[in-house]
Coordinates of C-alpha atoms and ligand atoms in Angstrom, one line a residue:
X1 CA 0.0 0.0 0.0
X2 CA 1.2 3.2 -0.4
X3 CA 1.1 6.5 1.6
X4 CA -1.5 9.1 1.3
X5 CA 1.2 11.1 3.7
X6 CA 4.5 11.5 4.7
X7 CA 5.4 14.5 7.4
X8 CA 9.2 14.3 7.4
X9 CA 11.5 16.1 10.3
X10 CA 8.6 18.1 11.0
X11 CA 10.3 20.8 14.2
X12 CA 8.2 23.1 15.9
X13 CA 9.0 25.4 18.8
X14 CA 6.6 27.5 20.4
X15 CA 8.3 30.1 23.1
X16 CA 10.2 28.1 25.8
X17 CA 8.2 24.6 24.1
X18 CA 9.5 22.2 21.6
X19 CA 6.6 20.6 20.8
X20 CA 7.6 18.5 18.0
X21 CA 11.3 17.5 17.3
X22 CA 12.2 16.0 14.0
X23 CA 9.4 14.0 14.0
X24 CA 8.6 11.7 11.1
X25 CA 4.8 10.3 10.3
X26 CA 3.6 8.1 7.2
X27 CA 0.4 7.4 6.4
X28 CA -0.6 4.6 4.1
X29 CA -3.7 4.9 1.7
X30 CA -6.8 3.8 3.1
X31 CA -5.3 2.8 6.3
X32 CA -6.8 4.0 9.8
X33 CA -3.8 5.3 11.8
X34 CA -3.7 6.4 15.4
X35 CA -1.7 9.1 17.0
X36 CA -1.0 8.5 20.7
X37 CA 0.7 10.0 23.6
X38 CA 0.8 11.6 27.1
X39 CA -1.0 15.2 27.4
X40 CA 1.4 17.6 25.2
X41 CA 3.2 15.1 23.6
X42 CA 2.7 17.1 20.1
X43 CA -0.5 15.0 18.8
X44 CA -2.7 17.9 18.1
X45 CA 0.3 20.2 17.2
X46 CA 1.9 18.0 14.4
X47 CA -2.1 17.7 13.1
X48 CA -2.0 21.7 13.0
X49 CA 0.8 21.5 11.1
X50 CA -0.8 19.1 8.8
X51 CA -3.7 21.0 8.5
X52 CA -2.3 24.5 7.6
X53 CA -3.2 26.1 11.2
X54 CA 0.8 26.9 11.7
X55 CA 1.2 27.6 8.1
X56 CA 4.4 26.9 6.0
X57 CA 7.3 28.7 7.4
X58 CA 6.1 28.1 10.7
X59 CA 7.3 25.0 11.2
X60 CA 10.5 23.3 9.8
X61 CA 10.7 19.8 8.1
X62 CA 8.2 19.1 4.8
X63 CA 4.5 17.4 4.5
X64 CA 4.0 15.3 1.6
X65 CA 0.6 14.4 0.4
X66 CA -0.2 12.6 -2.5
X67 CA 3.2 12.5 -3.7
X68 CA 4.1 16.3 -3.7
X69 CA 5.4 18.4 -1.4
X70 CA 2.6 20.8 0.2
X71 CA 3.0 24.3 1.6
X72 CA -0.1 25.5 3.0
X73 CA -0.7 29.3 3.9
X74 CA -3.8 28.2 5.5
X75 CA -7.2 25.4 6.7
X76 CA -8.6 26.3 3.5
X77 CA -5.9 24.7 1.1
X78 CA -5.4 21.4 3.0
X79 CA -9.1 21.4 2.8
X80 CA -9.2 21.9 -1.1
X81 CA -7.1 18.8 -1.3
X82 CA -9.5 16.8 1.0
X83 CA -7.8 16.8 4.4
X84 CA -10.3 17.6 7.1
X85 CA -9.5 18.2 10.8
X86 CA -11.9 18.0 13.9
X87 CA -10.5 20.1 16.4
X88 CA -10.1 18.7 20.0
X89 CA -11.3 21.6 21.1
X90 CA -15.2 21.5 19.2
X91 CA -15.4 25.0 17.4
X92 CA -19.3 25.0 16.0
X93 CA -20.7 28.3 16.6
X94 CA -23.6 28.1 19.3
X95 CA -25.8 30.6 18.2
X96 CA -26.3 28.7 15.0
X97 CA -28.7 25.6 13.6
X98 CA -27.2 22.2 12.9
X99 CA -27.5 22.8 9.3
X100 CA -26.4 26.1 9.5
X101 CA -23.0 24.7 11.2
X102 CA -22.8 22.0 9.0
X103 CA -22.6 23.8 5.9
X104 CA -20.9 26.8 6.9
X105 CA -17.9 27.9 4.7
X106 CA -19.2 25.5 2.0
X107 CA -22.7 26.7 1.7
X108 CA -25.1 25.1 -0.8
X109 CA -26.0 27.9 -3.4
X110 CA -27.8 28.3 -6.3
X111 CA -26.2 31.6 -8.1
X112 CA -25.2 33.0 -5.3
X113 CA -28.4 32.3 -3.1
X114 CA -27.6 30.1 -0.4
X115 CA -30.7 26.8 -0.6
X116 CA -31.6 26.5 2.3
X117 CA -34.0 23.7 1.5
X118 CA -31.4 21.4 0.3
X119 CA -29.2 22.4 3.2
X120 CA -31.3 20.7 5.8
X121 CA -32.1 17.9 3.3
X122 CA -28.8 17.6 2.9
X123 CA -27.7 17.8 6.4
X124 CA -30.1 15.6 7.4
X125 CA -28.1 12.7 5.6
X126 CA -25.2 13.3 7.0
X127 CA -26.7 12.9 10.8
X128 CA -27.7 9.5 9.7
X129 CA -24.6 8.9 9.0
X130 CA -23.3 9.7 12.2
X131 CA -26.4 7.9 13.5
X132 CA -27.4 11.4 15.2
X133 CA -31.3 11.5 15.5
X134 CA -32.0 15.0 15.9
X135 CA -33.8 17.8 14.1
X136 CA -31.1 19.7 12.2
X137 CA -32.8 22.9 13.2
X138 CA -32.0 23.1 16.7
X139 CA -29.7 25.2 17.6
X140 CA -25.7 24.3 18.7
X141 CA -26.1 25.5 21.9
X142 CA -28.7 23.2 22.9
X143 CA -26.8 20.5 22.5
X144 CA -24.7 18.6 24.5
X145 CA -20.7 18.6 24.1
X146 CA -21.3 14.7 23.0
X147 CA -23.7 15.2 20.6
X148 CA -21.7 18.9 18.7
X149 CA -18.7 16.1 18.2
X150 CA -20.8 13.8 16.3
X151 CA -22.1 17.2 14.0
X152 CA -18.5 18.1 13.7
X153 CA -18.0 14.8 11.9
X154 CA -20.6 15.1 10.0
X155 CA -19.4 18.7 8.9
X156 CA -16.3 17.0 8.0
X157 CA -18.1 14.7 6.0
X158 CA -20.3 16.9 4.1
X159 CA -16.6 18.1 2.1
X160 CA -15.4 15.8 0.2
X161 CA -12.9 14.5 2.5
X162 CA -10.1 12.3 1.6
X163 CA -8.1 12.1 5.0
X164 CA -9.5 12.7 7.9
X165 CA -8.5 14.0 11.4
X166 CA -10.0 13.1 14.5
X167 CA -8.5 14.7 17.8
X168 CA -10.2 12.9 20.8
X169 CA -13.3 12.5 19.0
X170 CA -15.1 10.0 21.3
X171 CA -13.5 11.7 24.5
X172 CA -17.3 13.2 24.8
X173 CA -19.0 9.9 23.5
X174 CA -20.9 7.4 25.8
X175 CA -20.1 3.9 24.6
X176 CA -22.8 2.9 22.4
X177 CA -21.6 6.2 20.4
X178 CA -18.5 5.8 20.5
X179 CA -19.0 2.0 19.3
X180 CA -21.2 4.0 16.3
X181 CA -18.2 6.5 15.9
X182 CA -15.8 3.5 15.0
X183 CA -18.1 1.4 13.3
X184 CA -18.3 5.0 11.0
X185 CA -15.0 5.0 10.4
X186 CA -14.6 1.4 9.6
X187 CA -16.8 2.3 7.1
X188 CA -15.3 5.2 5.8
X189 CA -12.5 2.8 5.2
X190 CA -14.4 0.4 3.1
X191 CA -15.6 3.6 1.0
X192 CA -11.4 5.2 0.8
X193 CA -10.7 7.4 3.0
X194 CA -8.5 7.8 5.1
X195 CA -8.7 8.8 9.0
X196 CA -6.0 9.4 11.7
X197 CA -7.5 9.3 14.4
X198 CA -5.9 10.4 17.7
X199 CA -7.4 9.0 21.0
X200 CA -6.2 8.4 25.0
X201 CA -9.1 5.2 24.8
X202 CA -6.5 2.2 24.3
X203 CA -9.5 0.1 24.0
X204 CA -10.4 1.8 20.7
X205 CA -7.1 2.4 19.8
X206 CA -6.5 -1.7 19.6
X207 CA -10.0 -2.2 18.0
X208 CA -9.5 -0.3 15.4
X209 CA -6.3 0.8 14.1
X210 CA -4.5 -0.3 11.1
X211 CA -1.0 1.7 12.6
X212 CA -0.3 3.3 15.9
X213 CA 2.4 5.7 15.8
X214 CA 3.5 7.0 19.4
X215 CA 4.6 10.4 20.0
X216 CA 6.4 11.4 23.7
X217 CA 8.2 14.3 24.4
X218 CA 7.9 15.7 20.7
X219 CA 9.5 12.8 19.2
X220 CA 8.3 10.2 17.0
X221 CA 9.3 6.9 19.3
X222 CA 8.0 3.9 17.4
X223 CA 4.9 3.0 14.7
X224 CA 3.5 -0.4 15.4
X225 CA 1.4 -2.5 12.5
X226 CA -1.8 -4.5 13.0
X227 CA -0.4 -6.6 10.1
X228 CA 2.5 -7.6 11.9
X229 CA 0.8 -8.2 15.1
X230 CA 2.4 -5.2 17.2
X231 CA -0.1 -3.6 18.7
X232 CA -1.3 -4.4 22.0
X233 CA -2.4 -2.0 24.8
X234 CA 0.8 -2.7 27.2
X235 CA 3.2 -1.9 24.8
X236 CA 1.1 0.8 24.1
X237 CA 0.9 2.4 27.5
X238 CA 5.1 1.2 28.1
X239 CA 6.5 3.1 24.8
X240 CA 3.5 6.4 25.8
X241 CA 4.9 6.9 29.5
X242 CA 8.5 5.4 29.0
X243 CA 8.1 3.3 31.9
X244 CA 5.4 0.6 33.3
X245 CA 2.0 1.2 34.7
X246 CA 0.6 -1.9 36.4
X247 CA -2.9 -0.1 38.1
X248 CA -5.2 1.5 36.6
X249 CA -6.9 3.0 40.2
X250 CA -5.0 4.0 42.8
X251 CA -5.3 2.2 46.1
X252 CA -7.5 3.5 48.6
X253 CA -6.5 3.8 52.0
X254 CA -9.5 6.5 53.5
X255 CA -13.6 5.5 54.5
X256 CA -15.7 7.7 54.3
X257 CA -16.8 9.7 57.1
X258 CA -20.1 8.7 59.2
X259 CA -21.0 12.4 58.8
X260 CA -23.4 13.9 55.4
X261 CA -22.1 16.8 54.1
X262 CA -24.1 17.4 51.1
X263 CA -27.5 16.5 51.0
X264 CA -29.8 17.0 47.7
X265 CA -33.6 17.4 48.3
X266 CA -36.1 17.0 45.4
X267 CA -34.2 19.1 43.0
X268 CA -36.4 19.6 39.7
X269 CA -35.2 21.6 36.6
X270 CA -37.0 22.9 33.4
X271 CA -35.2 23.4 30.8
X272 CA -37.1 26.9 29.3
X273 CA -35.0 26.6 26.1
X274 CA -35.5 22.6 25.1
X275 CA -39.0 22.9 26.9
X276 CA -38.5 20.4 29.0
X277 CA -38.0 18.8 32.4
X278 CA -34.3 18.0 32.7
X279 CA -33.8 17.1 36.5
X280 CA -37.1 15.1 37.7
X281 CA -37.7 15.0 41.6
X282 CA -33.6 14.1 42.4
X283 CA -33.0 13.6 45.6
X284 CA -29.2 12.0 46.9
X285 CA -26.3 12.5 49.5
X286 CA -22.7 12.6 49.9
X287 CA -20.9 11.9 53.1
X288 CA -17.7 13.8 54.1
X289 CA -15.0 11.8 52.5
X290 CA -17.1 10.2 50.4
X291 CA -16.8 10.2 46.4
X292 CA -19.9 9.4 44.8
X293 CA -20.5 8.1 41.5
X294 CA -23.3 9.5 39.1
X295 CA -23.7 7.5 35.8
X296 CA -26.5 7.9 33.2
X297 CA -26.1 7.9 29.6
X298 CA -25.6 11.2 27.4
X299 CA -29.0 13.3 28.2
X300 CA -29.9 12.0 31.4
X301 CA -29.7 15.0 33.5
X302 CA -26.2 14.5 35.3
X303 CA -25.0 17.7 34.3
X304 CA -28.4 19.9 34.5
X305 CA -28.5 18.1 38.0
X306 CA -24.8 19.5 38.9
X307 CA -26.0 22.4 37.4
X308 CA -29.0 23.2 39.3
X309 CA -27.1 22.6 42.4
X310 CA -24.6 24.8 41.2
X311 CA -26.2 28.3 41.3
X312 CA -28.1 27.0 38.1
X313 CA -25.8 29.0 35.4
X314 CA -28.3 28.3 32.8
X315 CA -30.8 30.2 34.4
X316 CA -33.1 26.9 34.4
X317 CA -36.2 27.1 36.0
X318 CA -35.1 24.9 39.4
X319 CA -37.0 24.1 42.9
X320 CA -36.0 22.1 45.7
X321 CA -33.3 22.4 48.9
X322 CA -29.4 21.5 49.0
X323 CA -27.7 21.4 52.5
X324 CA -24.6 21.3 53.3
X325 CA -23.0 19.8 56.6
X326 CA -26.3 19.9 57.9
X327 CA -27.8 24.0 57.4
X328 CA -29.7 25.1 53.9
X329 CA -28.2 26.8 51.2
X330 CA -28.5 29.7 49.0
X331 CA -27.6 28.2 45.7
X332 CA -29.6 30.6 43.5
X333 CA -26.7 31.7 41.9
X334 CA -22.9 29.8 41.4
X335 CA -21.5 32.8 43.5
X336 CA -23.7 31.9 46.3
X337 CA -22.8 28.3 45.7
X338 CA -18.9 29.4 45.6
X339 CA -19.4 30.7 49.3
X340 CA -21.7 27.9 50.3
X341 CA -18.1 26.0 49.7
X342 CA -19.6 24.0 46.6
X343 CA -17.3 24.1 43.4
X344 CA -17.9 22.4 40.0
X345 CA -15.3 21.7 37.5
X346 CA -17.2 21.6 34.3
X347 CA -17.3 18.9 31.3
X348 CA -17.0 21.5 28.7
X349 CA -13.4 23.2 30.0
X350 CA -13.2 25.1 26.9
X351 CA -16.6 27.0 27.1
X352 CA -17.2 27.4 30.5
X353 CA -14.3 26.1 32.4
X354 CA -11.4 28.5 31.5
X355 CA -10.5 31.8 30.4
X356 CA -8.2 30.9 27.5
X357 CA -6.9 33.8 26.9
X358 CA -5.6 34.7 30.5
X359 CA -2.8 33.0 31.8
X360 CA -2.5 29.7 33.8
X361 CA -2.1 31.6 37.4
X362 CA -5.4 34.4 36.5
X363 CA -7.2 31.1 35.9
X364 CA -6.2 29.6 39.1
X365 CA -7.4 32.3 41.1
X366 CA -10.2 33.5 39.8
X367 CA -12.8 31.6 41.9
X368 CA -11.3 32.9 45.2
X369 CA -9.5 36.2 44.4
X370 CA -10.9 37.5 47.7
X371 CA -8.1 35.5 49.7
X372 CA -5.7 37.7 47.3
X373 CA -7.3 40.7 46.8
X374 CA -6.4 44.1 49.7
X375 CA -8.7 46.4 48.9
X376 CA -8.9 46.2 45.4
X377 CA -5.6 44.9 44.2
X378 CA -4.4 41.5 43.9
X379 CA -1.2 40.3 45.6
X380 CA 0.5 39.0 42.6
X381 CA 3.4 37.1 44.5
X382 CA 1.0 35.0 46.3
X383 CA -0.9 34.6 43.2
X384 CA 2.1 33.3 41.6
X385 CA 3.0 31.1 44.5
X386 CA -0.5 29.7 44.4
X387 CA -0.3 28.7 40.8
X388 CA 3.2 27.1 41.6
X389 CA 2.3 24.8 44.1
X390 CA -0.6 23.6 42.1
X391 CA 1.4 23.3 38.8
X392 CA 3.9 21.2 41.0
X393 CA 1.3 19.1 43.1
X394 CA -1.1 18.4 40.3
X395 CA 2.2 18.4 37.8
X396 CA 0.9 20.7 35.0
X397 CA 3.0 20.2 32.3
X398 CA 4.4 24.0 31.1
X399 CA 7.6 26.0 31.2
X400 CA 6.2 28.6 33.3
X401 CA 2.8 29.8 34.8
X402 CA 2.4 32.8 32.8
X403 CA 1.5 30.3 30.1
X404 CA -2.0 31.7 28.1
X405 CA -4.4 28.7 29.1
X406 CA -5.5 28.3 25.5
X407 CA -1.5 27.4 24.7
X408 CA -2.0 24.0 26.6
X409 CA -2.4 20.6 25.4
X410 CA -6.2 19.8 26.4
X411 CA -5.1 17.1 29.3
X412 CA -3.0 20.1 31.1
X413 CA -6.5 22.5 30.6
X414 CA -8.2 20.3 32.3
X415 CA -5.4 20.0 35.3
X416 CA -5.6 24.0 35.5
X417 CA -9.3 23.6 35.7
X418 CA -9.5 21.4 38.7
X419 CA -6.9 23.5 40.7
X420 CA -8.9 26.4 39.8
X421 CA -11.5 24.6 42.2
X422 CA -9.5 23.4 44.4
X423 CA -8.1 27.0 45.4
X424 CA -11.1 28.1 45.6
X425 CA -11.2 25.8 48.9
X426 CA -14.3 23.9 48.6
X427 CA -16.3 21.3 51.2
X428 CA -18.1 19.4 48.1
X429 CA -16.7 19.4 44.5
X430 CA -18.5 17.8 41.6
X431 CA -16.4 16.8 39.2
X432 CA -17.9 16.5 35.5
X433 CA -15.9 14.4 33.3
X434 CA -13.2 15.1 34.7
X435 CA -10.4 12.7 32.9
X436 CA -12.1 13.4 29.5
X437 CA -9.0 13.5 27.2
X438 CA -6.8 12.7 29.6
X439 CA -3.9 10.1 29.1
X440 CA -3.5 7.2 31.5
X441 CA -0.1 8.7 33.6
X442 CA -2.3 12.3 34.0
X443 CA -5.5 10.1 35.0
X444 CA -3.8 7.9 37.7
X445 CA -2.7 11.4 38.8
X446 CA -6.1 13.1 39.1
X447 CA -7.0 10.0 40.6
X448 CA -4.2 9.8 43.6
X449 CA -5.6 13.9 43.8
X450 CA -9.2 12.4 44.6
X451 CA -7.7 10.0 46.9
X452 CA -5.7 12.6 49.2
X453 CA -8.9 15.2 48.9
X454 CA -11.3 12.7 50.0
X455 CA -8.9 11.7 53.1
X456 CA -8.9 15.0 54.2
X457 CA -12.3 15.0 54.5
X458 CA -13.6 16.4 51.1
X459 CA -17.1 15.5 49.5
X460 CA -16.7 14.3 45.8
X461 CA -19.4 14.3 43.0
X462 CA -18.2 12.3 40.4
X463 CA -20.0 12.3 37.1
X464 CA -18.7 9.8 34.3
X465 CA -19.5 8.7 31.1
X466 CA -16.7 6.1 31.9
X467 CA -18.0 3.1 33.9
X468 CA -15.3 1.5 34.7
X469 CA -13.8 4.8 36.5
X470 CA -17.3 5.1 37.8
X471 CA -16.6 1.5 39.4
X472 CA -12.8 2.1 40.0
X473 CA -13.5 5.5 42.3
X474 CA -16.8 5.9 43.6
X475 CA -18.5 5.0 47.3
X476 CA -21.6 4.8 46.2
X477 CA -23.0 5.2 42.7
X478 CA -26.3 7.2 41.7
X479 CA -27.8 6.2 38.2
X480 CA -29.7 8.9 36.8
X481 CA -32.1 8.2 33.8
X482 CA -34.5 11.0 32.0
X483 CA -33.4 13.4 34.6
X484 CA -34.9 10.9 37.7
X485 CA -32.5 9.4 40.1
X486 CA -33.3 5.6 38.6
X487 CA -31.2 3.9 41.4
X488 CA -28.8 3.8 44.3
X489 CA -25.6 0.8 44.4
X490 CA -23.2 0.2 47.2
X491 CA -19.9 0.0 45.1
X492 CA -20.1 -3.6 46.4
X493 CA -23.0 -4.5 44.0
X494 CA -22.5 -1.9 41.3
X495 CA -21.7 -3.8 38.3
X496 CA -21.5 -2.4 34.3
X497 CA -24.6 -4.5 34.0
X498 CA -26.8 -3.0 36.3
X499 CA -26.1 0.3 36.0
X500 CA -26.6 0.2 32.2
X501 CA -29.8 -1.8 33.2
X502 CA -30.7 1.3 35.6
X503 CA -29.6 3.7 32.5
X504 CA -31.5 2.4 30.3
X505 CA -34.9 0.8 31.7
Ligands
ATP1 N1 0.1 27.8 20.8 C1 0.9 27.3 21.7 N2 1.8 28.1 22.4 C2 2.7 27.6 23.2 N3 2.8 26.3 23.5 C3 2.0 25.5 22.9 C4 1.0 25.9 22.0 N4 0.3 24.8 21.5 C5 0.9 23.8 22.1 N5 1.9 24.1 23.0 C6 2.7 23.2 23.8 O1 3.2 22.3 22.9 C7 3.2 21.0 23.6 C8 2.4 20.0 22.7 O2 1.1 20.3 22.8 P1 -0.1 19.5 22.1 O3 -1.3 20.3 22.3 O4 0.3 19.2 20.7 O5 -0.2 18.2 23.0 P2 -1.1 16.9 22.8 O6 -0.2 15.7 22.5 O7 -2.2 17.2 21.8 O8 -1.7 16.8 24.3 P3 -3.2 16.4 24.8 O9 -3.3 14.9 24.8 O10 -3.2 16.9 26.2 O11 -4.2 17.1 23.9 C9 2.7 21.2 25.0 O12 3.8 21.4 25.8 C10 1.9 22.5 24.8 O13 1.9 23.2 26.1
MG2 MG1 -4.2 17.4 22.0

């Protein structure tokens, strides 16, 4: 077979970063090729490169596709040739409809007048495709962060695409999507084209790729071939972190505490927007020390419900009492939550969890600038001491803390997001996907963090689209289904089966 590409002693430095070294990628024809690595190992910066967002010039070394030597000034000519990129970082513009988003930049016109018959027709085929079963005229920003992946693809479909790149595209996915997501692909094989697909899910990664080619450090260390039996998640993990990891869960050494610390009373929530009831009647409790697990599929409320308890952002329409260590709380708006000493570190870190264009220490303080504020001015040395000892504790991977947020590799986003919370000093903190896009090394680490928080006498919300981390960290596990708390497992009877049973009944 031959390659569609070849990215030859491709360099590129950012200030203070090397974030790819000389590194060297080939990509055979119809193959499906995955790109894996710890958090800022250079995946989604050598597939910038590839796709014209640091333009020629910008980078050293030389991308060859389809036998020629390519220099692209921009998205827009790697596009032309049929290379089409979905961001890690979704970029659909809320305001908009589906179709709207789908077609936008390649609009369906007849002279000149965009058809906007024919653009929902049309966009209604390609959400079959990605088995999506949703009106197209909805707006973006009624959707959830799973469901604006799969219209991504689709966008990416609707040009004609040749290769396509996939940054994390199931990190938002439940499984039975994700499963859809790769059957998709498998298809897309069958039909040509091409798809490099970078993921932290090992699991998919050994289902379905052709190649693996393992980046670490900004170097290229090995490719391994399905053909030649090479890949296998162990050597995987070994050649990602340079060294063996034998647990997936840290061990535990803490109980939870005999006293409640959170408690959750009838907590119903209309969504005004979608018209709907999204949190039914939920009632639960967490105990000091206690991390407890809240599963449901995509939909089921687990985010409205964190939400609502959360000074309801979204200005739903929400009744019901939350108490914490014992007294009622004002949670009618997050601020009020904030001093009620409940923090929520939010699924979608790029839209609501992060100011990305303020640097890592502004980030970290932001939820408690009061402890650093005389007057009206911020101490900036204690600032900057605060955002060191949480870049060193939770290891945030960056040359210095001045670093604009939106510079980091997603998995170190996400680190700055939880420490944002934690400074913020909090007696319950709900955690909402927390180790989405996260590799395995940075994931045992935000786990070990749960652990030590928890022993200290911390209250943890965990909400996961991942069962087994579900299983692998929680107390006690909460299923929520249509917005209703379905059912309540001790960890020692929670099982994958019954909590899909629960999430799906
Ligand atoms: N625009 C930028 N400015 C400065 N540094 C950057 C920029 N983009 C990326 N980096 C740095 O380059 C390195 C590689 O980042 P990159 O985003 O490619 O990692 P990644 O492998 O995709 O990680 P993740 O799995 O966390 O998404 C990191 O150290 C990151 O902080
Ligand atoms: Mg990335």
């Amino acid at each position: 077979m031959k390659n569609i590409l070849e990215m030859k002693g491709i360099t590129k430095e950012f200030p203070g970063v090397k974030a790819l070294d000389n590194v060297n990628f080939e990509v055979k024809t119809g193959e499906i090729h995955c790109l894996v690595g710890e958090n800022g190992a250079g995946k989604s910066t050598l597939m910038k490169v590839l796709s014209g967002v640091y333009k020629y010039g910008e980078y050293s070394g030389d991308i060859v596709f389809e036998n020629k030597v390519r220099k692209f000034k921009n998205i827009k000519e790697s596009e032309q040739l049929g290379i089409s990129i979905i961001y890690q970082e979704l970029a659909l513009i809320p305001e908009m409809t589906i179709y709207e988003n789908i077609f936008l930049g390649h609009e369906i016109k007849n002279k000149n007048i965009i058809n906007w018959n024919e653009t929902i027709t049309e966009s209604k085929k390609y959400l079959d495709l990605v088995n999506l079963k949703i009106n197209p005229s909805e707006k973006v920003i009624n959707l959830g962060v799973g469901q604006q992946q799969l219209i991504e693809i689709a966008k990416a479909l609707s040009k004609d695409v040749k290769l396509l790149i996939l940054d994390e595209p199931t990190a938002a996915l439940n499984e039975e999507e994700s499963d859809n997501l790769l059957k998709l692909l498998l298809d897309l094989k069958e039909k040509g084209v091409t798809s490099i697909m970078i993921s932290h899910k090992l699991k998919e990664v050994t289902a379905i790729a052709d190649t693996v080619t393992i980046l670490r450090d900004g170097k290229t260390i090995c490719s391994l071939s399905k053909e030649k039996n090479e890949i296998n998640k162990n050597k995987i993990i070994t050649e990602m972190v340079g060294r063996e990891i034998n647990d997936v869960f840290p061990k535990r050494k803490s109980k939870p505490f005999d006293e409640v610390c959170l408690e959750v009373k009838n907590i119903n929530a209309y969504n005004h927007k979608l018209r709907r009831q999204v949190v039914k009647d939920a009632s639960f409790y967490v105990k000091k020390g206690e991390v407890v697990g809240i599963a449901g599929l995509m939909g089921a409320g687990r985010t409205e419900l964190a939400h609502s308890i959360f000074g309801n952002p979204y200005g739903y329409q929400v009744s019901g009492e939350v108490l914490v260590e014992g007294k009622n709380i004002d949670f009618s708006n997050p601020k009020k939550a904030i001093k009620a000493k409940i923090a929520y570190v939010s699924e979608d870190r790029k839209g609501n969890g992060l100011i990305l264009m303020q640097d890592i220490k502004q980030n970290i303080s932001l939820a408690n600038l009061q402890t650093l504020t005389k007057g009206k001015i911020i101490n900036n040395n204690q600032e900057i001491m605060i955002a060191n000892k949480y870049k060193d504790s939770i290891n945030i991977k960056t040359p210095s803390i001045e670093q604009k947020v939106n510079n980091l590799s997603g998995g170190n986003q996400q680190k700055v997001s939880i420490s944002k919370w934690l400074f913020s000093n909090p007696k319950v903190l709900i955690l909402d996907e927390p180790t989405r896009g996260i590799d395995v090394g940075a994931k045992f680490e935000i786990y070990t963090l749960i652990n030590e928080l928890i022993s200290s006498g911390l209250s943890i919300v965990l909400i996961s689209s991942e069962l087994p981390e579900i299983l692998g960290m929680s107390d006690r596990v909460y299923v929520l289904n249509e917005g209703r708390i379905a059912g309540e497992l001790p960890i020692e009877e929670a099982n994958q089966e019954n909590i899909i049973q629960l999430a799906t009944e």
